[in-house]
XYZ file of C-alpha atoms in Angstrom:
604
model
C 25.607 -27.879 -14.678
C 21.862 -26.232 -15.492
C 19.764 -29.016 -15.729
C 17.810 -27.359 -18.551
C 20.621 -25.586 -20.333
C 19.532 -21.824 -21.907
C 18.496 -23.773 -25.421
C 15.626 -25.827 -23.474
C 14.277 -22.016 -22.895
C 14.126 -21.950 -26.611
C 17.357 -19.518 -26.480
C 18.343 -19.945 -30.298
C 21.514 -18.046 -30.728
C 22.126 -19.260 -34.152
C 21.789 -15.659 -35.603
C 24.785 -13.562 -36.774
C 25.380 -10.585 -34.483
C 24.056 -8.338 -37.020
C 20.611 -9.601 -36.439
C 20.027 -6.739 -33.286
C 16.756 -6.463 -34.625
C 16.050 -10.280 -33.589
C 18.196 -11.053 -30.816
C 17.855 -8.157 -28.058
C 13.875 -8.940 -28.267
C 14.487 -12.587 -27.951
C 17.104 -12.013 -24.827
C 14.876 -9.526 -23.440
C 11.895 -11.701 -23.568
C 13.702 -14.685 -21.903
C 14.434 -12.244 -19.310
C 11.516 -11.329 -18.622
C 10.205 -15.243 -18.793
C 13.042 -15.794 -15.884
C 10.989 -15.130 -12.770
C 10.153 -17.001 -9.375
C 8.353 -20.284 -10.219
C 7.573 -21.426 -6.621
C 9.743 -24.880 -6.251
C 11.357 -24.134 -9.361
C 12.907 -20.942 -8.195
C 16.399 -21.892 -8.362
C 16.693 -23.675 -11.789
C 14.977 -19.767 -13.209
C 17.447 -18.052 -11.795
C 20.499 -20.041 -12.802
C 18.777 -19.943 -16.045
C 18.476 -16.456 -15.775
C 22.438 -15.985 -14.666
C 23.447 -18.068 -17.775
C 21.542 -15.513 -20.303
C 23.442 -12.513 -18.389
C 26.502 -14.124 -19.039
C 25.746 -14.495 -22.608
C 24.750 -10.996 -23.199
C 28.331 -9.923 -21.029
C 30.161 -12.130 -23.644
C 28.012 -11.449 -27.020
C 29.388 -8.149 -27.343
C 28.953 -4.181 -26.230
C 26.065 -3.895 -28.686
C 23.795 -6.465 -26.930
C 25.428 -5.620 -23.452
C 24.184 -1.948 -23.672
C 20.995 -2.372 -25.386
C 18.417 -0.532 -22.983
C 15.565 -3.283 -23.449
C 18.457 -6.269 -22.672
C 19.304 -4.002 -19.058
C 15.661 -3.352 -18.488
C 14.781 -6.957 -18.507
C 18.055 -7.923 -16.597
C 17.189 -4.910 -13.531
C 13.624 -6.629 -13.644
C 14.630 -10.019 -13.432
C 17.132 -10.125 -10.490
C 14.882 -8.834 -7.563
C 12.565 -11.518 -8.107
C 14.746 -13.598 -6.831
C 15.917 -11.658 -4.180
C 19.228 -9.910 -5.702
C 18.611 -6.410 -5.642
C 22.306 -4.944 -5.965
C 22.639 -6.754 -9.217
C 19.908 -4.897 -10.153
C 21.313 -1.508 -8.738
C 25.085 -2.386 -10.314
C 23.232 -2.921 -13.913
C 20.595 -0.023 -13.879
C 24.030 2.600 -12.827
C 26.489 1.222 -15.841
C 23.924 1.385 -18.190
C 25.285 4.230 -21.026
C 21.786 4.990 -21.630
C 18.549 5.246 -19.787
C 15.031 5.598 -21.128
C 12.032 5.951 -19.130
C 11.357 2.214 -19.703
C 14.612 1.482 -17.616
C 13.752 4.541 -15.146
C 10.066 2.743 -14.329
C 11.791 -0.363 -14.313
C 14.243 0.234 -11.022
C 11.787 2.708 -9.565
C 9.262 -0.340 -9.033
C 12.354 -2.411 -7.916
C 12.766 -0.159 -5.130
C 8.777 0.216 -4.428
C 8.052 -3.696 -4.318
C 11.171 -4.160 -2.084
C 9.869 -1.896 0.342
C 12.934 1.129 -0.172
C 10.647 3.800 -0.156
C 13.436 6.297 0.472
C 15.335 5.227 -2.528
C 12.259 5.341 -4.813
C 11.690 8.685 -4.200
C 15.639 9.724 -4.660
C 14.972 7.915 -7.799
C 12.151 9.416 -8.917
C 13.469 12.736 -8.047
C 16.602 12.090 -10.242
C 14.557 10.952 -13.014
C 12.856 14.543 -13.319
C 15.779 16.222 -12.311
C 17.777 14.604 -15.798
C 14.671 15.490 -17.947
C 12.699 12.399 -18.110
C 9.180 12.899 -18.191
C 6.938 10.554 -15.835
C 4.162 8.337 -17.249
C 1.538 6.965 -15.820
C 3.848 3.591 -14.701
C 5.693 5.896 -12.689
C 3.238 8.075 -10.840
C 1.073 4.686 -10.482
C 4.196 3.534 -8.648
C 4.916 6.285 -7.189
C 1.850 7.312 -5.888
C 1.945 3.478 -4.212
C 5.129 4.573 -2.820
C 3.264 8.043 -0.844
C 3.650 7.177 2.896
C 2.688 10.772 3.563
C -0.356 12.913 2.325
C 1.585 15.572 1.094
C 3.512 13.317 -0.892
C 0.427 11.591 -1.879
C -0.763 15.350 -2.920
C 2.183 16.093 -4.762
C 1.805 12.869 -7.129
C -1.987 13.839 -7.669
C -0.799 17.137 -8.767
C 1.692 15.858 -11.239
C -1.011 13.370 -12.403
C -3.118 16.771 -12.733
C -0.490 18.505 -14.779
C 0.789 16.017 -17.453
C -3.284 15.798 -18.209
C -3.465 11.724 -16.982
C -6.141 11.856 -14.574
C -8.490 9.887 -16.615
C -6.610 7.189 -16.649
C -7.972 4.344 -14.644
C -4.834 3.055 -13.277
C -3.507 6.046 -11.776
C -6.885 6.731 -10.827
C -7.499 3.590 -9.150
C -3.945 4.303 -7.903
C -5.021 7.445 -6.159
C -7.916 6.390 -4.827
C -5.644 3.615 -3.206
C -3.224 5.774 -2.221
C -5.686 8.405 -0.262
C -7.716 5.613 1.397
C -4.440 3.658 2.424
C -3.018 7.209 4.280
C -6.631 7.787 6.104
C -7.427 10.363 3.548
C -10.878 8.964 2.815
C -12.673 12.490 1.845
C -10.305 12.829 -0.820
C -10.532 9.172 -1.623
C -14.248 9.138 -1.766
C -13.789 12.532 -4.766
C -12.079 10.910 -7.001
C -14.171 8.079 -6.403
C -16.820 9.757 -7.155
C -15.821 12.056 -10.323
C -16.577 8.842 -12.811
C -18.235 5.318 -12.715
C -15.325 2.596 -11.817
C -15.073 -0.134 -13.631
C -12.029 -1.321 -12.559
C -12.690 -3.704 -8.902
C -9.448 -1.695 -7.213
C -10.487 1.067 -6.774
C -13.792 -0.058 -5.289
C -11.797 -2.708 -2.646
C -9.173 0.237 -1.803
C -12.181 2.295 -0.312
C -14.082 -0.408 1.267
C -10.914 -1.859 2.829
C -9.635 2.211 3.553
C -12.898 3.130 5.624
C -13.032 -0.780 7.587
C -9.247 0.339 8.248
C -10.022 3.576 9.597
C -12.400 2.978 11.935
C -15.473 3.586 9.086
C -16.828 0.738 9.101
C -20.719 1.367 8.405
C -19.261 3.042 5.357
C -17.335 0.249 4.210
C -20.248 -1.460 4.502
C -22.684 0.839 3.020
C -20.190 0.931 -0.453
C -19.940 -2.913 -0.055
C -23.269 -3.286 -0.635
C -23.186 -0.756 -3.511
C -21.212 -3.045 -5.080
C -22.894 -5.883 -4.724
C -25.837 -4.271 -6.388
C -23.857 -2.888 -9.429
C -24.933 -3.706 -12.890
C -21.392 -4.845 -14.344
C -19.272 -5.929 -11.311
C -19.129 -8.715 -8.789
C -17.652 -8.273 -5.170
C -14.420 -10.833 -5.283
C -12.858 -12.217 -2.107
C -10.820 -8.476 -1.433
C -14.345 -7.102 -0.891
C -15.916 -9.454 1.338
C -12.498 -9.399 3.690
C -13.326 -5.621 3.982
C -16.768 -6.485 4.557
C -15.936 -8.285 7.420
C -13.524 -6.317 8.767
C -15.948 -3.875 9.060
C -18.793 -5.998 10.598
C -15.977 -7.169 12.739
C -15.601 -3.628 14.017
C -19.530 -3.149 14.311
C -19.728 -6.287 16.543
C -22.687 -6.954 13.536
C -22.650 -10.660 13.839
C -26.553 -10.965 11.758
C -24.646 -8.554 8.791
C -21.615 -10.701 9.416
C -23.428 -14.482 8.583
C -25.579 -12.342 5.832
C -22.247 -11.940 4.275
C -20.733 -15.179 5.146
C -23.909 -16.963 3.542
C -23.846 -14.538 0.784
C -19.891 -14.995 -0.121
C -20.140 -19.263 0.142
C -23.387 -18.857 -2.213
C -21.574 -16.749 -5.002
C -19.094 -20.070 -5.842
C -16.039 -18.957 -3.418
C -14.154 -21.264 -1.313
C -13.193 -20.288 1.968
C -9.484 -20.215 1.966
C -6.686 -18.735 4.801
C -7.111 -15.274 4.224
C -11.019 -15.424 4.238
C -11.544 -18.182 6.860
C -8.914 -16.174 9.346
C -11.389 -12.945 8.422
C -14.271 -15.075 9.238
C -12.852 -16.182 13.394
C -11.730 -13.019 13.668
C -15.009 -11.361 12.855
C -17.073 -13.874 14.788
C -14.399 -13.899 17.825
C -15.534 -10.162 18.044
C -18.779 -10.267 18.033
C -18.562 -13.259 20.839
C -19.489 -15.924 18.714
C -16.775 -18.450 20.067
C -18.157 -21.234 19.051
C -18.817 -20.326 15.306
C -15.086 -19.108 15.266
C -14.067 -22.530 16.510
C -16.338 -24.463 13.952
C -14.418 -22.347 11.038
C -11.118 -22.548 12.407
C -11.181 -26.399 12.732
C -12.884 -27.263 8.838
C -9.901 -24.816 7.622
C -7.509 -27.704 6.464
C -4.235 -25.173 5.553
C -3.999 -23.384 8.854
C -0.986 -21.239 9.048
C 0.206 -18.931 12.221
C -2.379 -15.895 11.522
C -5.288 -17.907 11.869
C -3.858 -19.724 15.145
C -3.108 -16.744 16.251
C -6.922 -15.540 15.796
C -8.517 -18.293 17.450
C -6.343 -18.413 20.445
C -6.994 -14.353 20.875
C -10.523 -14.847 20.080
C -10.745 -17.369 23.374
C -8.580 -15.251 25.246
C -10.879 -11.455 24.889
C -13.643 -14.166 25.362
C -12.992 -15.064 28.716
C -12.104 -18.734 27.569
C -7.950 -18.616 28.507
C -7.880 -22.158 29.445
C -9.404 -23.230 25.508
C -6.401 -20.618 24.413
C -4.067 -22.130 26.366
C -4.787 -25.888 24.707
C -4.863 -24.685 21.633
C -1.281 -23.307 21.839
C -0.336 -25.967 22.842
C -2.017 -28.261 20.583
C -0.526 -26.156 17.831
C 3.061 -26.703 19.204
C 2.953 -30.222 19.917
C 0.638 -32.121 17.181
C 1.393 -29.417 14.455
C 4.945 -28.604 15.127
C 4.462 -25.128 14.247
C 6.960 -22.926 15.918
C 5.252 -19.690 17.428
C 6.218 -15.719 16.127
C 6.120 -12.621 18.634
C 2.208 -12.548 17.267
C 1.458 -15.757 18.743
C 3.447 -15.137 21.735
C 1.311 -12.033 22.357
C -2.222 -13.310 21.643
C -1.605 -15.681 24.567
C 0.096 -13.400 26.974
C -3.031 -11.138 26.379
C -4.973 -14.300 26.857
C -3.443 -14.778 30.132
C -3.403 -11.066 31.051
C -7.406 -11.303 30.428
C -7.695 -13.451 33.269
C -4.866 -12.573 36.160
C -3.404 -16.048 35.172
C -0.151 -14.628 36.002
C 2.086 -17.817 36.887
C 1.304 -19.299 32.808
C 1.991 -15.481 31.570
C 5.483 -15.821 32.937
C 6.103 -19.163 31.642
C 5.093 -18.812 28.374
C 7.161 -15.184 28.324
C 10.556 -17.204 29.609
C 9.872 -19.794 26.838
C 9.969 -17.448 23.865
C 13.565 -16.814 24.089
C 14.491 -19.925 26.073
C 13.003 -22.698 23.600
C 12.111 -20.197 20.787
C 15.111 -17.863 20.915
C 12.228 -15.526 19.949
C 13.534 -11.909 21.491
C 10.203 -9.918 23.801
C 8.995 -7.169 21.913
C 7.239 -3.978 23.515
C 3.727 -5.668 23.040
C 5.269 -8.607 25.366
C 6.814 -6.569 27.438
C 3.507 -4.763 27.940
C 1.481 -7.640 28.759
C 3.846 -8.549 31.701
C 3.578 -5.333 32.703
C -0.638 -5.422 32.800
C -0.391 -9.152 34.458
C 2.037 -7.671 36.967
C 0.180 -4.341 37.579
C -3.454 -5.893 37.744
C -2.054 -8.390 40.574
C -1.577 -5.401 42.495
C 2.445 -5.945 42.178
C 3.001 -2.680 41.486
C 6.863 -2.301 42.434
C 7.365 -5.585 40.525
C 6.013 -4.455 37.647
C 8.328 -1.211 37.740
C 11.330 -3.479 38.397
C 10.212 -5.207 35.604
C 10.213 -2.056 33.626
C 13.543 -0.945 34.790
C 15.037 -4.122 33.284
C 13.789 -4.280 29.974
C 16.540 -4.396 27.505
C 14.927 -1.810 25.162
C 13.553 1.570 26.099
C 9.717 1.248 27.130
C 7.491 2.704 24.402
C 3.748 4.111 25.635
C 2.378 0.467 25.720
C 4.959 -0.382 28.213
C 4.159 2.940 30.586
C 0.385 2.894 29.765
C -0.089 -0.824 31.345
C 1.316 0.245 34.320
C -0.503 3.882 34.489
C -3.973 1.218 34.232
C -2.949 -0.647 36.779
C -1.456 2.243 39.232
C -6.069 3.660 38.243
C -7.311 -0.086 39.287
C -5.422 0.459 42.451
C -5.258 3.821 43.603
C -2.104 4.097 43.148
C -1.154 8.037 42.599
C 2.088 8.566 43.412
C 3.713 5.481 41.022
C 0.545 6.785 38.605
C 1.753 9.837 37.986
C 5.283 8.878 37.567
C 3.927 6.475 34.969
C 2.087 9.376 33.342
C 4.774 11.767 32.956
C 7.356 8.773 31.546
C 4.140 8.401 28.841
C 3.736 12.668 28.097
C 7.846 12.348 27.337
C 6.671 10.275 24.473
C 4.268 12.626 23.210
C 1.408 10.083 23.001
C -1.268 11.265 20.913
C -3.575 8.654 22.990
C -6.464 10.340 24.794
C -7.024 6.933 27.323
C -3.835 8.109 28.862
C -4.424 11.315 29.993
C -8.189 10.257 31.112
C -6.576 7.540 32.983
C -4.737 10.358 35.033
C -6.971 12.421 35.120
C -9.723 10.091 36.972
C -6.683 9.230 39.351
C -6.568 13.054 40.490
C -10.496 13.092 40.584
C -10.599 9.600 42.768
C -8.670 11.967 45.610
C -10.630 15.305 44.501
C -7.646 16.919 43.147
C -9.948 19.057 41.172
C -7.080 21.953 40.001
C -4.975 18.867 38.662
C -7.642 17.413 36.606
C -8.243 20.778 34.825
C -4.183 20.981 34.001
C -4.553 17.488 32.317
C -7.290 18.986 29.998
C -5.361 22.080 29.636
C -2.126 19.722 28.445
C -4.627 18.005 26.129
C -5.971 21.142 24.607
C -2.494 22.327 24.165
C -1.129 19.522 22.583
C -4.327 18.605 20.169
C -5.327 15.683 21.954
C -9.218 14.823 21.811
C -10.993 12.628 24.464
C -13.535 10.179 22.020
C -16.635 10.690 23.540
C -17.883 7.294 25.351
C -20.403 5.804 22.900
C -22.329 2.383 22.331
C -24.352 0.483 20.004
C -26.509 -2.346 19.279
C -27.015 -3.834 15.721
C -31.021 -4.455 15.154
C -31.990 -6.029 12.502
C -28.979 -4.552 10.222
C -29.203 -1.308 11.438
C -26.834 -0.305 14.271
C -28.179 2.179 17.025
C -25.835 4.374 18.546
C -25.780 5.534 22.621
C -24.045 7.949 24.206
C -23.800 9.307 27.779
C -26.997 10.795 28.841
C -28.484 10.673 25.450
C -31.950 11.485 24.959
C -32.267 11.825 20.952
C -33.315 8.273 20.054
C -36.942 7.872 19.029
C -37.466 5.315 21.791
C -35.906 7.738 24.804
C -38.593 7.863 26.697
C -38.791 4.195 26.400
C -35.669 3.708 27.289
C -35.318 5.822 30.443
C -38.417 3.783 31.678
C -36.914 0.556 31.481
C -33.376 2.027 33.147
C -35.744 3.383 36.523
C -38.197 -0.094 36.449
C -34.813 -1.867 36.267
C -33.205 0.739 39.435
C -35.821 0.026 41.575
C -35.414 -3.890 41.125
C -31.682 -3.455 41.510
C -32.243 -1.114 44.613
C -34.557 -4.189 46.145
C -31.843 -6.611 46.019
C -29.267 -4.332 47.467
C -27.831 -2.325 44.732
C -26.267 1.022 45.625
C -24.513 3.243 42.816
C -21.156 3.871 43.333
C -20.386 7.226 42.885
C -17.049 7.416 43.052
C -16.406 6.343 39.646
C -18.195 9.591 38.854
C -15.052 11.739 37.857
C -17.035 15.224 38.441
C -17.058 17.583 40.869
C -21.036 17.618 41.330
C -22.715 16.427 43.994
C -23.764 12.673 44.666
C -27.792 12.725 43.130
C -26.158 13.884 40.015
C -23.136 11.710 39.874
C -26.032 8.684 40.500
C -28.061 10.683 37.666
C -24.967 10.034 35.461
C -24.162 6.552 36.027
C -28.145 5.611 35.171
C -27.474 7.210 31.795
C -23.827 5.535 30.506
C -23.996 5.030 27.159
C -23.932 1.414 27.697
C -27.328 1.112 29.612
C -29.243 2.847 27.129
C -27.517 0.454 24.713
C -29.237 -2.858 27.211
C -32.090 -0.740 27.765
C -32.713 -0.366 24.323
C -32.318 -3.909 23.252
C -34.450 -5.335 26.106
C -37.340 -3.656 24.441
C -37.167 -4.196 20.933
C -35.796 -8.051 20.885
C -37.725 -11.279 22.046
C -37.435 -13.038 25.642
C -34.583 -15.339 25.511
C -32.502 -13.731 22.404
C -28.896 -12.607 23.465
C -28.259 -8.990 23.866
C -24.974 -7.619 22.274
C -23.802 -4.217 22.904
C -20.432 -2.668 21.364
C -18.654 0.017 23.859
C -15.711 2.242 22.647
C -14.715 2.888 25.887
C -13.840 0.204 29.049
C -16.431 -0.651 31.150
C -16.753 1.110 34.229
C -16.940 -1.019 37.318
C -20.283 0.296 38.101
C -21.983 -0.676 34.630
C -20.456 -4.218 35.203
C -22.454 -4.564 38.328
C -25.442 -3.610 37.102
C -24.864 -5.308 33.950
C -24.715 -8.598 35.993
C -27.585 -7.590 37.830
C -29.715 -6.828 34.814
C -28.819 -10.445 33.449
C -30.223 -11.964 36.421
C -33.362 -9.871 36.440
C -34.334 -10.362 32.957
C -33.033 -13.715 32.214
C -31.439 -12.553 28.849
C -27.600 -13.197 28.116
C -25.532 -9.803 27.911
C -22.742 -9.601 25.402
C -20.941 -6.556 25.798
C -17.869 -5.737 23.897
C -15.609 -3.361 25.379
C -12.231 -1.762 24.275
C -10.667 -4.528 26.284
C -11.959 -7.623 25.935
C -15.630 -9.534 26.015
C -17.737 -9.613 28.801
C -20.630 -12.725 28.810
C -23.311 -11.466 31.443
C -25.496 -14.480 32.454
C -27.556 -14.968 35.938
C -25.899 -12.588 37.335
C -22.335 -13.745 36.580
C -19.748 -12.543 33.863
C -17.174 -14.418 32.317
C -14.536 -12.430 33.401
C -14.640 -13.087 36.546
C -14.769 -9.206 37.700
C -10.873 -9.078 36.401
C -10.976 -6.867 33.498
């Protein structure tokens, strides 16, 4: 029994079944009324049910009516009944493009990409013309460029690329697939009006490793006449300072998003520790996470990975555990991993394999490749090298290049050629686009001077397109960021610079310092390979800051690249010289230079 029968709906059926003209409207519109209502879910879709069966029973001329099937292929996916859909769409006698659009979105909001495009493909192929619903759709549906490309060509064609939808569409579409240049065109041909397409680019370029560009349109935004960032724009905002390691941009933007009337919710306040937890502001992160009353597993998840790149595993660890015990929350594969990485950032091997056997043992939570990798770098970094490969060799599902890569690091940390290279070739199967991985062999061959086999791995990189990032570093002044790399000598304030990195040599030299040279992966001899340590990127980066910020102000630096053990020395070093706290941000984790210590404990 419907608790509500179909007349509480205001269903009156009272009409002859002449009256067409009235009743398909009125069915179709109670279809269409007959959607997911949170908690009420389940009385809407019985409801929903009951008007099918009336228009099965009312007779062929209701049951075929294209509107009355439209509605009806709408309705059922909302509630999770997609072949209902499918079955009704196929029977119908007649199809217009209404009913085409209709199960083409179907398909694209359920995530069958492969179907939408049969679909569409059928649609054209039986003469129906698309509209700007479907390539709006469609073009949502582009997983590849040339896809994407084909959809702006139709759009080009049928003479609807003034249309703001499909524009903003597009624009959505080329950003989303890392094809910002042609995002940025269209942008670009007219003034948007429409906030979409403006949060498509600024989340596209903090996506795509853009970030000062996000940024730079962010703020273009907020200075436009007729629009308003909304809370889309500032979570691309901060993605991006996130990326930047700008922590001054990042509370400008904070203050600036709690002083235009928003309220902090999930989405935002997760945003907000992860973008603080990167730019080694712990304790802000904390202070965020713990006044967020609705905490759900993402922003757990952020707090306990922003202690764990932070140095701070044994706050990570009491915080999963708090979250188990007081909260009840049961942990995902996400969770699982931010505190295996946690424990992987500090050797804490014994707690990685304990909280690894309780995911399927309490959880029944099945490892995937990211787990398996982080047993493998725990394993590997403790020098267990055959463990880890045993480890390997048992996995129940073939190692992907995570797996193969934490164990090619490890076999670099410890010399380790012959299982390094083994590792190496079991990563090149996979075709790995990665550049880390073939530097990683490559400085193996160059630790032993195996010159000749250190110009093959650059002649396999070359040959399969494979481009080594150059090592780079920056430091955010004052809202501007200034960028380092190795040996660079184009910054206004070089000579400066180089000044500071000899008056701080010779006070590393009198307390014992001695450059290690090894880590030099060039076949030069050893005043040049000390020449080339003074001048890593990341140096420049401390050098840099030391002169233009005030005695007792932390330092933070950004680094694309992982620390080499050489920089960390003289990092800690340079801390105890000058008195100033070093943050430096690698592509691992945090590292929090202070009197000559770092968080990490030299494991990194």
């Amino acid at each position: 029994m419907l608790t509500p029968n179909v007349a509480n709906l205001g269903l009156q059926f009272s009409c002859s079944m002449n009256c067409l003209t009235r009743i398909c409207p009125l069915i179709t519109l109670r279809l269409l009324a007959c959607q997911s209502r949170g908690s009420m879910n389940w009385l809407y879709r019985n409801i929903g049910r009951a008007i099918h069966g009336y228009v099965v029973k009312v007779g062929r001329d209701v049951r075929d009516d294209v509107s009355v099937n439209s509605a009806l292929v709408f309705m059922y996916p909302r509630f999770g009944d997609l072949d209902p859909a499918g079955s009704i769409f196929w029977s119908m006698p007649e199809r217009n493009v209404v009913a085409w659009n209709t199960m083409i979105s179907v398909y694209a909001q359920t995530g069958n990409i492969k179907e939408t495009w049969g679909l569409f493909n059928q649609m054209l192929v039986e003469g129906f013309e698309a509209n700007e619903i479907t390539l709006s759709c469609m073009a949502n549906s582009s997983n590849e460029l040339l896809q994407g490309m084909m959809i702006h060509g139709l759009v080009i064609k049928i003479g609807l690329i003034e249309d703001e939808i499909i524009g903003a569409s597009l624009i959505d579409m080329y950003a989303r697939l890392n094809s910002l240049v042609d995002a940025q065109k269209l942008f670009d041909v007219k003034p948007r009006s429409e906030m979409g397409s403006w949060n498509s680019l600024i989340l596209g370029y903090a996506k795509n490793g853009y970030p000062r560009e996000a940024l730079n349109l962010f703020y273009r935004l907020r200075d436009h006449r007729n629009l308003c960032p909304n809370s889309i724009s500032f979570l691309g905002a901060l993605n991006a300072c996130a990326a930047l390691g700008a922590v001054k941009e990042g509370k400008v933007i904070h203050d600036y998003f709690v002083n235009s009337g928003f309220k902090v919710d999930r989405i935002i306040g997760t945003s907000l520790i992860d973008m603080y937890s990167k730019c080694g502001c712990v304790d802000t992160a904390r202070d965020i996470f713990e006044g967020m009353k609705d905490k759900d597993l993402v922003a757990w998840s952020a707090m306990i990975s922003g202690h764990g790149v932070n140095g701070e595993v044994k706050e990570a660890i009491k915080l999963f555990d708090r979250m188990r015990k007081n909260y009840h929350l049961k942990p995902d594969n996400v969770i699982f991993t931010s505190i295996l990485s946690a424990c992987s950032h500090s050797g804490m091997l014994e707690e990685g394999w304990f909280y690894f056997n309780e995911m399927k043992r309490v959880y029944g939570l099945e490892p995937k490749q990211e787990q398996y990798a982080c047993i493998v770098d725990l394993l590997g970094r403790a020098g267990k090298l055959d463990e880890s490969l045993d480890f390997i060799k048992e996995m129940p599902i073939e190692p992907d290049v995570s797996v193969w890569g934490a164990l090619l690091g490890a076999c670099r940390i410890h010399n380790n050629m012959k299982l390094g290279i083994y590792a190496a070739e079991k990563l090149f199967e996979l075709e790995t686009k990665d550049a880390g991985y073939y530097v990683l062999l490559s400085n193996l061959y160059a630790a032993i001077g195996r010159w000749n086999d250190v110009k093959k791995v650059r002649e396999l990189m070359k040959s399969r397109g494979v481009q080594k990032p150059p090592g780079r570093s920056w430091v955010d002044l004052n809202g501007s960021i200034h960028e380092f790399f190795v040996g660079d000598k184009s910054h206004p304030q070089s000579d400066k610079i180089y000044m500071k990195l000899d008056e701080l040599g010779e006070k590393m030299k009198e307390m014992g310092y001695i450059p290690d040279t090894n880590l030099v992966l060039h076949d030069v001899d050893d005043e040049v390979k000390e020449e080339k340590l003074t001048s890593h990127s990341e140096r420049l980066a401390i050098a840099f800051a030391l002169i233009n910020t005030k005695h007792g102000e932390p330092i933070r630096v950004t680094k694309n690249l992982r620390v080499c053990a050489d920089c960390h020395r003289t990092t800690k070093l340079i801390s105890k010289i000058t008195g100033r706290k070093i943050i430096v941000r690698d592509a691992r984790r945090f590292h929090h230079f202070e009197g000559g210590k770092c968080s990490c404990a030299d494991y990194w």
